[in-house]
Amino acid sequence: MREKSVERTRLQRCFQDLRARKRCAFSVFLTAGDPSLSCSQRLLESLEGVDLIEIGMPFSDPVADGETIQRSSARALAHGTGLHDVFRIAQALRKKKPATPIVLMGYANPVYRFSIASFAEQASASGVDGVILVDLPPEEDAACRIALAEKNIALVRLATPTSDEERLKTICADAKGFLYVVSVAGTTGKKQADERQLQALAQSLRKHTELPLVAGFGVRDKEQVAHVARHFDGVVVGSAFVAEVAESASCDEAVRRVHQRLQELQQGLPIGLQ
Amino acid sequence: MSEIVSQSVSESVSESVSLSSSSLPRSLPRSLPRSSPPLPERANSLPNQEGRFGAFGGRYMPETLMPLVLDLEAAWRAANDDARYWQEIEHFSRHYIGRPSPLYFAERLTEHLGGAKIYFKRDELNHTGAHKINNCLGQILLAKRMGKQRIVAETGAGQHGVATASVCARFGLPCVVYMGAKDMERQSPNVYRMRLLGSKVVSCASGSASLKDAMNEALRDWVSNVEDSYYLIGSVAGPHPYPEMVRDLQAVIGRETRTQLWEAEGRLPDLLVACVGGGSNALGLFHPFLDESHVRMLGVEAAGKGTQTSQHAATLTKGSPGILHGSMSYVLQDAHGQIQEAHSISAGLDYPGVGPEHAFLKDSGRVEYASATDEQALDAFHLCAKLEGIIPALEPSHALAAVVARAPAMPKDALLVVNLCGRGDKDIFTVARARGETIDDKG
């Protein structure tokens, strides 16, 4: 699966193509193993018209997540979902969707326990394009960043409303793939930023990086999608989909509900650009 | 904050200490296991600028909190260098906390065990009943300096929560304390105390519903209230600079012990013993002695129902290196890197992590770590109450259990100091339940 460095990565192709079409990337986050391994795989494979897919690696102590994703992680862990399962799901998804970037998102400890080198190896073999570890700030990310870069995988850094100019310089210095913009100071799926704040955040970030800016944390309706899409290169919705999965009585229902929610939220993307 | 100790201290120290445990090397610092890294020239110079104690420590925080953690570090450096900050701490330590706490010769326990001379460092006599307030005082003064408007804290046994609630009342800041639902039940007197002091206590029902989950919720609160809130961590855990800052604010325990034991005995101790949950009372006692290689140290973790079972909190004894709550340290985790639930009869030790400096001190061989079961701690609790007329908290009862095991085999002229870091008022319901008794209004 390794690409030559002269070739564009899947992430670069994705964002360049969308930029050429003046479109904002729509990204979906779902937790691996929730509600079951087979159903989460089916859910991910059923996503239509999604430009970038984020697969959550469940962790026992997700301090950056709100209740919805906390409970989702707990459900996945209750039947023993581990990184091997995450890689199996990613690999199957890669076969179904050869061009869609796949990003794994989670916390550092399971990766360290797995061993950073093996993690990079397996992620590469599974066709993963990027990794987000929310508790691994630039101060601590060198080992992971370098190991992943050797496999042509981007360790995606986060920027937040608390990042001042100095901090943004640090974050952007070695950022790869895209910048994951935490749109509100809070946990996932709780607060919402207003459009003025989003615009200001995007503007200050663009001074520091050419990388695509993808905003998440607190985007759950089509109005919010529209606000983000006007200022960012991508928008991530997680908790809203995870909540649909949680409320479903069967996998069929979960697939149906996620599909409906996806269609509804994608209406928020600017008209004429879809 | 200079240490009042004579240069000739080490000359008068007895070299002939023997302990009942064969696991404690005879001359610890000079015969480290070959696999261990060498001791640093000056243990006191750790952590380094990245907040590292060797391989441990660091700042594993969500990016939203990184600017706050860096701000805190700068504010701590400035305060640390400001004599007025330490003068303020000394003033309130004396008049509000009641420091110095006595160093008490436990004559009856010493006689009963028939070995080393046992001293209690009486930090349970502090205002609010534990060592926790030493740290809370320093941090609330720092929060005031930083202009923070609201305090967030986690608590296990409720001692840190009560201490935080007290300083928040005293310095006029609103306070929210997160506490595991299980801990709220077993430490109900402390829950009510916090409420009486004007704090809001929020129950955390997820996971093991104890300290780990309270810390998760406190971090989520902090990440959601970044503009005005100060996170007042209660142990030598969390991201840099907390492990360093909390240690330095607790080191008053060890500094006083040096002076007091010098006055009483004319020399330094042979063995220091303290319980370790996150590890703040232990580091507070140990740290001012780390450079004296002849002073041995024993940290005692909670073995719960036994370290051979899954129900214990012996992180250093049974855990492995990992990342939890902002730092790299030992953690209790499964093969997938998921954090496991800890168990201890003592809510304050019921934590699957430990401060990163303890991880470093374990791997370097400078400090020995052992564990005591629920049952051993309860036995030591009763022994201390009966012989010394002191009801200790269940946390230091673990340290006392190790004293009961080790002291008899030590020579009579050996000096042992155990940190009695909390009093047992809060634990009477738990102890009664363990004895199959109930306490009602009629007593």
XYZ file of C-alpha atoms in Angstrom, chain A residues 58-66 70 77 80-84 108-114 134-140 158-164 167 171 182 184-187 191, chain B residues 50 52 57-68 70 206 212-213 215-217 219-221 223-227 320-325 328 331 333-340:
90
model
C -12.154 3.166 21.543
C -10.401 4.052 24.808
C -11.443 3.491 28.400
C -10.795 7.092 29.489
C -11.735 9.439 26.658
C -11.240 12.786 28.428
C -11.813 14.897 25.318
C -15.158 13.289 24.514
C -18.684 14.126 25.574
C -17.875 8.060 25.818
C -14.907 -2.019 24.680
C -13.354 -6.330 23.572
C -12.743 -4.160 20.500
C -8.979 -3.740 20.119
C -6.645 -2.175 17.590
C -6.469 -5.444 15.616
C -2.236 7.634 22.827
C -2.147 4.803 25.363
C -3.546 1.952 23.244
C -1.103 2.958 20.477
C 1.868 2.919 22.866
C 0.760 -0.402 24.302
C 0.475 -1.855 20.780
C -6.116 13.775 20.861
C -3.900 13.578 23.947
C -0.623 13.734 22.045
C 0.288 17.439 21.672
C 3.278 18.586 19.553
C 5.504 18.393 22.660
C 4.988 14.636 22.833
C -5.177 19.720 16.348
C -5.697 23.459 16.615
C -8.220 24.904 19.056
C -9.849 28.183 20.080
C -7.258 28.421 22.881
C -4.314 28.279 20.464
C -2.687 31.713 20.322
C 0.983 28.089 19.795
C 1.376 23.288 15.892
C -11.472 21.832 17.353
C -15.124 24.947 20.410
C -13.297 24.739 23.707
C -15.055 21.695 25.055
C -15.615 17.991 24.602
C -21.118 23.299 22.628
C 9.881 18.937 29.329
C 10.326 14.451 32.427
C 6.048 12.480 33.114
C 5.481 14.828 30.185
C 2.336 16.612 29.025
C -0.131 14.268 27.315
C -3.017 16.695 27.154
C -5.705 17.573 24.646
C -4.503 20.547 22.613
C -7.286 22.778 23.992
C -5.656 22.519 27.424
C -2.031 22.842 26.318
C -1.944 26.671 26.408
C -3.415 26.525 29.925
C 1.943 26.139 29.634
C -19.099 6.017 34.760
C -10.048 7.870 37.891
C -13.512 8.760 36.652
C -10.393 12.998 37.204
C -11.810 12.338 33.711
C -14.806 14.530 34.516
C -10.588 17.369 32.875
C -13.748 17.557 30.753
C -14.958 20.441 32.885
C -11.571 21.730 28.715
C -15.076 23.241 28.594
C -14.355 26.198 30.902
C -10.940 27.320 29.755
C -11.494 31.053 30.126
C 3.245 -1.247 33.366
C 4.271 2.042 31.732
C 1.432 3.886 30.029
C -0.277 7.230 29.542
C -3.131 8.349 31.775
C -4.379 11.786 32.796
C 3.557 8.759 31.253
C -0.754 2.311 35.034
C -3.928 -1.658 31.979
C -4.953 -4.642 29.915
C -3.187 -6.067 26.859
C -5.001 -3.512 24.654
C -3.872 -0.479 26.647
C -7.300 0.028 28.210
C -7.058 1.332 31.763
C -8.298 -1.152 34.325
